[in-house]
Tab-separated table of C-alpha atoms in Angstrom:
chain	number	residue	atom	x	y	z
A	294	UNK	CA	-13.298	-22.444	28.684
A	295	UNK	CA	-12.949	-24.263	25.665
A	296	UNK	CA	-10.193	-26.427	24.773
A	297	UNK	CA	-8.405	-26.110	21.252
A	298	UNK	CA	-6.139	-27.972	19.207
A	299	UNK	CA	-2.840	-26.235	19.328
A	300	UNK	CA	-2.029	-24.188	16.620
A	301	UNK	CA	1.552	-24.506	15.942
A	302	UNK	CA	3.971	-23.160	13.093
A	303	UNK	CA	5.122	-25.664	10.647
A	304	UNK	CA	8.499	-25.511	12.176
A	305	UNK	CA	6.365	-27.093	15.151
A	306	UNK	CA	7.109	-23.944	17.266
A	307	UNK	CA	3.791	-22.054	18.671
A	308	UNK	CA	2.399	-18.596	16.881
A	309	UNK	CA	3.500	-15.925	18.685
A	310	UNK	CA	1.048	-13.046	19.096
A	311	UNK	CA	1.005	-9.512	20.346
A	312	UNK	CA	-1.968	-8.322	21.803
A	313	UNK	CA	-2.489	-4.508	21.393
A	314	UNK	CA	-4.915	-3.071	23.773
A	315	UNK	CA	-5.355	-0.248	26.322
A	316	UNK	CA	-7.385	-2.104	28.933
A	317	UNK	CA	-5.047	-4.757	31.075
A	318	UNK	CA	-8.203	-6.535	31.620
A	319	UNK	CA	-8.779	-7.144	27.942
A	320	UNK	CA	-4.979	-8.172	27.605
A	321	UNK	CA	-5.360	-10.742	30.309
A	322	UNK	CA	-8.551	-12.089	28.621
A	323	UNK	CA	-6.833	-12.383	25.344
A	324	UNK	CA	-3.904	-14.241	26.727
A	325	UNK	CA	-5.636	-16.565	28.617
A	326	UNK	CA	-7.668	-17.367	25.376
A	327	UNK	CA	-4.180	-17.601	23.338
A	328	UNK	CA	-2.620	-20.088	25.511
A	329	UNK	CA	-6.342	-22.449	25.039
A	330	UNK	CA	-4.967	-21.916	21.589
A	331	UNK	CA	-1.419	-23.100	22.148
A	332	UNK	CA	-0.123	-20.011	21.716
A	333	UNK	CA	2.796	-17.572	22.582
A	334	UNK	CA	2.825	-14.399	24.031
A	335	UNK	CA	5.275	-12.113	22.031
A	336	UNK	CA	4.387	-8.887	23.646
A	337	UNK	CA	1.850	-6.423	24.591
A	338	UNK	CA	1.236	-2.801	23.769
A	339	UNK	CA	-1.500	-0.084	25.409
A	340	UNK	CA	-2.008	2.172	22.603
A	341	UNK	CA	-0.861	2.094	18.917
A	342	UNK	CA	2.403	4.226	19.047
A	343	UNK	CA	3.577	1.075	21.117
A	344	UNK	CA	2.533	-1.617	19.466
A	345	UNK	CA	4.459	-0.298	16.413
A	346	UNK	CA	7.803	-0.615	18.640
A	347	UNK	CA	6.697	-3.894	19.837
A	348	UNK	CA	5.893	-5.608	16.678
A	349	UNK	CA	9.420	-4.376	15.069
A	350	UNK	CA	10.857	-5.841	18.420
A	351	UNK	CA	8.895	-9.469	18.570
A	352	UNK	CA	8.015	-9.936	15.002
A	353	UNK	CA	4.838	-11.869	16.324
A	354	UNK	CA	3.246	-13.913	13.953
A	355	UNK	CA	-0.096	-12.332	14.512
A	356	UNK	CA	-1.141	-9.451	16.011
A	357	UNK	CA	-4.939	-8.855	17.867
A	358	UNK	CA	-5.488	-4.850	18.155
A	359	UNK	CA	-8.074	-3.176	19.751
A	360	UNK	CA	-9.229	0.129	18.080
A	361	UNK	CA	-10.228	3.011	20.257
A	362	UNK	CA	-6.664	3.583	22.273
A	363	UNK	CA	-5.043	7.031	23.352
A	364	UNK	CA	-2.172	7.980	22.212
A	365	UNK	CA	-2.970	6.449	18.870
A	366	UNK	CA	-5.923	4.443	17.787
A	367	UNK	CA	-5.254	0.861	16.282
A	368	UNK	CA	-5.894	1.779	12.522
A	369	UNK	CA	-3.477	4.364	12.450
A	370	UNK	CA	-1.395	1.668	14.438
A	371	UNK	CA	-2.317	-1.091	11.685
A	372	UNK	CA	-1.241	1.597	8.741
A	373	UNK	CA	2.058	2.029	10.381
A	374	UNK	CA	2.411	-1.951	10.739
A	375	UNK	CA	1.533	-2.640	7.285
A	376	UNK	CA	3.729	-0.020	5.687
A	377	UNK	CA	6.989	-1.052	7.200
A	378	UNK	CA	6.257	-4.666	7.055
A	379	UNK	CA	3.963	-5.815	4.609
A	380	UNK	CA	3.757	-9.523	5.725
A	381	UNK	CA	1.916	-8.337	8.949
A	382	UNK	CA	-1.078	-9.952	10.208
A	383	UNK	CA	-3.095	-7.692	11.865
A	384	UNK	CA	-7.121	-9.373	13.458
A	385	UNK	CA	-8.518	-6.473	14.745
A	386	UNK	CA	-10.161	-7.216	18.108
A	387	UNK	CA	-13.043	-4.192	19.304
A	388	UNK	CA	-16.632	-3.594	20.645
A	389	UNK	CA	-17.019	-1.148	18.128
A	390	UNK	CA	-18.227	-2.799	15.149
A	391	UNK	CA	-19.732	-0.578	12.839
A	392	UNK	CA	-19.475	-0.923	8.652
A	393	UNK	CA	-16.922	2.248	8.184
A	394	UNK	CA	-14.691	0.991	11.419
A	395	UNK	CA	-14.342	-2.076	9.596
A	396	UNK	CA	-13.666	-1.025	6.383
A	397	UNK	CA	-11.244	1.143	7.354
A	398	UNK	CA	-9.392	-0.813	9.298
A	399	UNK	CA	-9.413	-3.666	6.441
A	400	UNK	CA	-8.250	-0.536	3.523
A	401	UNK	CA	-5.111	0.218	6.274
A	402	UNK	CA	-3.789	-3.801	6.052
A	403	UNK	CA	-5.704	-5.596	9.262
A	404	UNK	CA	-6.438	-9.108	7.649
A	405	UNK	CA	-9.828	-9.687	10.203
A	406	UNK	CA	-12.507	-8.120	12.305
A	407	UNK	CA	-13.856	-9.869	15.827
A	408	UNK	CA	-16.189	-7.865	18.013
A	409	UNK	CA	-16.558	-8.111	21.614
A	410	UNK	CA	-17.212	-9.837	23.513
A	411	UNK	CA	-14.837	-12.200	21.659
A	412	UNK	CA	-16.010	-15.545	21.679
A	413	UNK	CA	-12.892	-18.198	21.582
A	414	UNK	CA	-14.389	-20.259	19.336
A	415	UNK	CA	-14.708	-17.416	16.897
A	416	UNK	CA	-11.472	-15.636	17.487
A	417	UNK	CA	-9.275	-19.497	16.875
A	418	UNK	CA	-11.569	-19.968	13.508
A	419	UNK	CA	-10.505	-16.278	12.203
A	420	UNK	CA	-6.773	-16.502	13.541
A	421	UNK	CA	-6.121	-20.382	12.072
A	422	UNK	CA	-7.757	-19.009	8.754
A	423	UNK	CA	-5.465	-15.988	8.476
A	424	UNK	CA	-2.409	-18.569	9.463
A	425	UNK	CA	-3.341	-21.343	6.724
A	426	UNK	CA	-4.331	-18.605	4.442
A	427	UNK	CA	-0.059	-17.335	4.411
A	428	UNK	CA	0.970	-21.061	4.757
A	429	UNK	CA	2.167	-20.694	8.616
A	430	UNK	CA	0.402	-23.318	9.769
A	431	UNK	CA	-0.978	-26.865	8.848
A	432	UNK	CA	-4.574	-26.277	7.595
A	433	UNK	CA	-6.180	-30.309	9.007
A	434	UNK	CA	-6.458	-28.171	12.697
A	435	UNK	CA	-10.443	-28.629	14.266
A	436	UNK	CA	-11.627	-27.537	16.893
A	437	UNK	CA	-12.536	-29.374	19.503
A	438	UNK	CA	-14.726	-28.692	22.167
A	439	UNK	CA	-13.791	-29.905	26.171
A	440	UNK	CA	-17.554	-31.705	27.621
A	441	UNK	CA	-18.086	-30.452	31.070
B	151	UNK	CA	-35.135	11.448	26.054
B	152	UNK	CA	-35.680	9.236	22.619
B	153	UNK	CA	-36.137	5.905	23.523
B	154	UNK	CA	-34.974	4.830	20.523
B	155	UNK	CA	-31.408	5.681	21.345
B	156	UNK	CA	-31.517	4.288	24.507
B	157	UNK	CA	-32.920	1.094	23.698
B	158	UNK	CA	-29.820	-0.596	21.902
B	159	UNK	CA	-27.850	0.214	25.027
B	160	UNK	CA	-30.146	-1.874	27.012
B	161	UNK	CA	-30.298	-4.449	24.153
B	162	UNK	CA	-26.441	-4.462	24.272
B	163	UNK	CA	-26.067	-4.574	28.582
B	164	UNK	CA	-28.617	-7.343	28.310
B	165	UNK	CA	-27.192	-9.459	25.761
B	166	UNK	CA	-23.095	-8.795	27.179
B	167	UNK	CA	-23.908	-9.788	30.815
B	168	UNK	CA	-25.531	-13.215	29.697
B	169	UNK	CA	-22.203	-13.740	28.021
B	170	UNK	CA	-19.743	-12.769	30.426
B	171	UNK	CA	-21.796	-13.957	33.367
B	172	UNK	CA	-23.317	-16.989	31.702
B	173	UNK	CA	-25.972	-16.116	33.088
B	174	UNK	CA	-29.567	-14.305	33.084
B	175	UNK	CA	-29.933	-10.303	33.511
B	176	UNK	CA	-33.317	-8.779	33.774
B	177	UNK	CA	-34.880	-5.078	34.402
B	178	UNK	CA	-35.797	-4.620	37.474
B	179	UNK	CA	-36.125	-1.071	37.760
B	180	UNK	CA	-36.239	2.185	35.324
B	181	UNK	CA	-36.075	5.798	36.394
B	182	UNK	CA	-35.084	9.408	35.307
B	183	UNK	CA	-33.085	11.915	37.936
B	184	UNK	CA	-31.219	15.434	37.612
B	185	UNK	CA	-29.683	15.004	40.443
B	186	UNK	CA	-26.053	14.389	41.204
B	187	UNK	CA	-24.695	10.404	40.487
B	188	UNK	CA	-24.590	8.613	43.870
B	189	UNK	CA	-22.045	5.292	43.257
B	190	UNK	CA	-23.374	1.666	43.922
B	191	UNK	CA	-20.410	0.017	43.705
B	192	UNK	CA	-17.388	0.075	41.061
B	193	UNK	CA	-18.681	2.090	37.899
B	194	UNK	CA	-17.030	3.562	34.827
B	195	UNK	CA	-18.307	5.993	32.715
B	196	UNK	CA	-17.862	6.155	29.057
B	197	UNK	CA	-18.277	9.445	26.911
B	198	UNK	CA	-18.993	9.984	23.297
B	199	UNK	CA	-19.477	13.199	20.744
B	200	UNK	CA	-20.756	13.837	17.425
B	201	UNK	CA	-24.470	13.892	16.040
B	202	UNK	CA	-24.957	12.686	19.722
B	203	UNK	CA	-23.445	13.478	22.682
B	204	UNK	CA	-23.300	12.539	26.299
B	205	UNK	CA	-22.081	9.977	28.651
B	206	UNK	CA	-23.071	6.536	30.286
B	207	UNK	CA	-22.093	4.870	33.320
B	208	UNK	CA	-22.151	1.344	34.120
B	209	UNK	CA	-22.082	0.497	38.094
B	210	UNK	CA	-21.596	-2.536	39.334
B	211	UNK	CA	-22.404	-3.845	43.013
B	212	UNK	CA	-18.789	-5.305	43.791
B	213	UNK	CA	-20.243	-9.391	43.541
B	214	UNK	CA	-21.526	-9.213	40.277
B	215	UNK	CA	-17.905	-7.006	39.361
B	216	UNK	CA	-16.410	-9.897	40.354
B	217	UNK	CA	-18.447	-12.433	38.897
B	218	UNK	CA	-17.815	-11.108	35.375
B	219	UNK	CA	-14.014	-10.467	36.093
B	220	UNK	CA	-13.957	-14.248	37.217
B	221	UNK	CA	-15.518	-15.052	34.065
B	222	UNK	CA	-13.559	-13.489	32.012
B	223	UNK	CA	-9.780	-14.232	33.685
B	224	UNK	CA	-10.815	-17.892	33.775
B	225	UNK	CA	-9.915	-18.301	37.534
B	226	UNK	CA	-10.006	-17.158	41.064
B	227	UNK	CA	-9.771	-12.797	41.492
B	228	UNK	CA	-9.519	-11.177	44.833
B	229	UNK	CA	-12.056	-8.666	45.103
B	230	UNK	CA	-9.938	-6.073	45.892
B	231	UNK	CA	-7.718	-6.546	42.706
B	232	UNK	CA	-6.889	-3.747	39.980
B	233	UNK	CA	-8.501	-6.228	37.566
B	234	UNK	CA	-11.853	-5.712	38.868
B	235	UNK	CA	-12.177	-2.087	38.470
B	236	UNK	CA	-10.715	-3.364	34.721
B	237	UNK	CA	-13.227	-5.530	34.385
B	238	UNK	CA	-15.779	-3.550	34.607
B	239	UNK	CA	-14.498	-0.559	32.529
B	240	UNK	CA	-13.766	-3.492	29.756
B	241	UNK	CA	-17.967	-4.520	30.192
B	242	UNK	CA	-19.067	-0.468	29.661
B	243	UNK	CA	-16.530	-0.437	26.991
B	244	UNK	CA	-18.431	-3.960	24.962
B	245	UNK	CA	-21.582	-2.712	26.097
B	246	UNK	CA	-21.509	0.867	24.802
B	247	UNK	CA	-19.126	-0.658	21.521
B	248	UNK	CA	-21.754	-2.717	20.486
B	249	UNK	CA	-24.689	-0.285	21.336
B	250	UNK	CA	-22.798	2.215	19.412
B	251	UNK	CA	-22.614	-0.282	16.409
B	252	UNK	CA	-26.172	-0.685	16.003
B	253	UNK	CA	-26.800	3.322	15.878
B	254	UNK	CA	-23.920	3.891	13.582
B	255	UNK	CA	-25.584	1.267	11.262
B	256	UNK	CA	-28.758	3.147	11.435
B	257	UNK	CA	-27.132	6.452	10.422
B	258	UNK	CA	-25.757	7.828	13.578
B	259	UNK	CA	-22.423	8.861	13.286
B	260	UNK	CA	-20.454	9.986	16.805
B	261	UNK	CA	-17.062	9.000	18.763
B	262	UNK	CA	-16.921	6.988	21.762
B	263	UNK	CA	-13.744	7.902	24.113
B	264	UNK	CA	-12.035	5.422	25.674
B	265	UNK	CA	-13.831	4.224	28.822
B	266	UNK	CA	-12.998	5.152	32.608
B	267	UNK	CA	-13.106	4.686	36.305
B	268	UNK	CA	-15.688	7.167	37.290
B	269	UNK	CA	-14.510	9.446	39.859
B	270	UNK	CA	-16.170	11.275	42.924
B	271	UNK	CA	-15.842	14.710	40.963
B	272	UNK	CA	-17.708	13.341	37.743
B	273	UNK	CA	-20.371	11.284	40.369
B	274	UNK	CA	-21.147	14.951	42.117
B	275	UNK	CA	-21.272	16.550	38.100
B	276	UNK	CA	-23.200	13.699	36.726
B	277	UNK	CA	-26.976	14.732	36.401
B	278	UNK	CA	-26.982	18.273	37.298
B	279	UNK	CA	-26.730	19.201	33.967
B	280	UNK	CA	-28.879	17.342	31.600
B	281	UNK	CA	-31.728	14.408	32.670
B	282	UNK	CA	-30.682	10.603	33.145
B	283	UNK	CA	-32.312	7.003	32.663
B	284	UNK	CA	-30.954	5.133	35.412
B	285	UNK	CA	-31.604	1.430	34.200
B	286	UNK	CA	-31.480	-1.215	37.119
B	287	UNK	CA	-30.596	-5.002	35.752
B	288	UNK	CA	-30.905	-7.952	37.928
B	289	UNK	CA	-28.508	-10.532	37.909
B	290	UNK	CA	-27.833	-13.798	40.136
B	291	UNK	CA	-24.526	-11.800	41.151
B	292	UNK	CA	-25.934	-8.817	42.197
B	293	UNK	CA	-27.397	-5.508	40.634
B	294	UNK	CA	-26.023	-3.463	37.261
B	295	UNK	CA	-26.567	0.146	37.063
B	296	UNK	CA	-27.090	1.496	33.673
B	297	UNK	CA	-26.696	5.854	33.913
B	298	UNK	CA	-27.304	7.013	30.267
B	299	UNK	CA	-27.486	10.782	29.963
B	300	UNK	CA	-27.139	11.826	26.146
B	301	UNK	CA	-28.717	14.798	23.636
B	302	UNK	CA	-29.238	14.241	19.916
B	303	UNK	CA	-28.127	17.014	17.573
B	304	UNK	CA	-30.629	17.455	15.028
B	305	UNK	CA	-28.649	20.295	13.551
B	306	UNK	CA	-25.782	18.553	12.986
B	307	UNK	CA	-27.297	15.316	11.248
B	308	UNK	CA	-29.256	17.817	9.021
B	309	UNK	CA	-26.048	19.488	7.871
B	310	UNK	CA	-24.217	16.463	7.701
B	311	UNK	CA	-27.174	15.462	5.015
B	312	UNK	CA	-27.030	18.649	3.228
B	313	UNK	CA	-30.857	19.360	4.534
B	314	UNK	CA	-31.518	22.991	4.901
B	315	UNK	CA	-33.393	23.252	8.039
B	316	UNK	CA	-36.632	24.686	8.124
């Protein structure tokens, strides 16, 4: 797997994400790729209803939710997020791609879209851009890419 | 069955096992059957609804399972982990996202449920009541099964577009 530059907060602490998602599989794929990125583990939720309860009790910094849940799908989740605290960021991480998924989910709040299979490359690019963009983290951060 | 619906799912299979696999799949086989699904190794089956409906299974022979949940975890897995069986539900869930994305663009509009180990009771239901394409990918892991039973409602596309039917 890649390597990244760490992508700290400019209080030097790391970003602390929640990862929203119903498949543990995906979960563990996503946190393996946010500690390549130097990040923290906040939390995790399976469906939408808990990520709302989770991000009230982590506060992450950013969040990566998946779409198609039970329970509650992640742009009803992302509404819910938004609405009670505006300053969320919200990358929306799902195989389903389409135009109207997207838009959607960008009208309810979510800040980005990555499809999967997420590439890490892609998913640090979108997730540093959405931190320099709110002034969480230093914006000089490159990738850099471990030889094999 | 229209081949044009069923060729983004093989576009999609192909193009997500290179990725997770990093490595080559090919077709080695393609075939129709009505009869009842008989498992190959660790399969889940996805369903969707709307202007077209039906269901798709992806089955894995337990190496190449493993392969991609390696792949994807970054490390060693037992074989006889959880994660696996994850693993592969995760792979139908990217391949029939993204297949689903390429139909929606061209005007199809239907819901995909979330996906899910397939069970001995759906395996002895699957096929008996509608034909499949059983796609049969090659890969340097082992072999990918590819079920994909589905129906296109004309109907419903035509009254969705406010076209009288004729």
């Amino acid at each position: 797997m890649k390597q990244f530059e760490a992508l700290t907060r400019k209080d030097n602490q790391p970003v602390r994400y929640l990862i929203v998602d119903d498949s543990v599989f995906a979960r563990k794929s996503l946190a393996k790729m946010i500690e390549s990125f130097g990040g923290q583990l906040a939390g995790e939720a399976g469906d939408g209803r808990t990520a709302i309860t989770e991000y009230a009790r982590t506060s992450p910094d950013i969040v990566l939710m998946d779409i198609t849940m039970p329970q509650m799908e992640g742009i009803e989740a992302v509404e819910h997020i938004v609405q009670q605290h505006p300053d969320a960021r919200v990358v929306m991480v799902s195989s389903v791609g389409y135009q109207d998924n997207i838009l959607a989910a960008l009208q309810k709040g979510a800040r980005h879209f990555v499809q999967k299979p997420v590439k890490p490359a892609a998913l640090y690019e979108i997730v540093r851009y959405v931190l320099n963009e709110d002034g969480v983290t230093a914006p000089s951060i490159v990738v850099r890419e471990e030889r094999q | 069955m229209r081949m044009d619906l069923i060729q983004p799912f093989i576009g999609s299979l192909d193009a997500v096992l290179a990725e997770m696999m990093q490595a080559p799949a090919t077709i080695a086989d393609l075939a129709m059957e009505e009869n009842g699904y008989r498992k190959k190794g660790l399969a889940a089956v996805v369903t969707f609804t709307g202007q077209i409906e039906g269901r798709i299974i992806l089955d894995m022979e337990p190496q190449a399972a493993l392969r991609v949940a390696q792949c994807l975890t970054g490390g060693e897995v037992d074989s006889t982990e959880p994660i696996v069986r994850e693993a592969v539900c995760e792979l139908a869930n990217m391949v029939i996202g993204n297949a689903v994305t390429q139909l929606n663009d061209r005007g199809f509009e239907f819901k995909v449920d979330p996906p899910s180990v397939l069970s001995e009771e759906q395996c002895e239901k699957a096929g008996h009541d509608s034909e499949a394409t059983i796609l049969r990918f090659e890969t340097p892991s082992g072999h990918v099964h590819l079920n994909i039973s589905m129906h296109y409602h004309a109907r419903r596309a035509r009254e969705r577009a406010g076209v009288p039917a004729i």
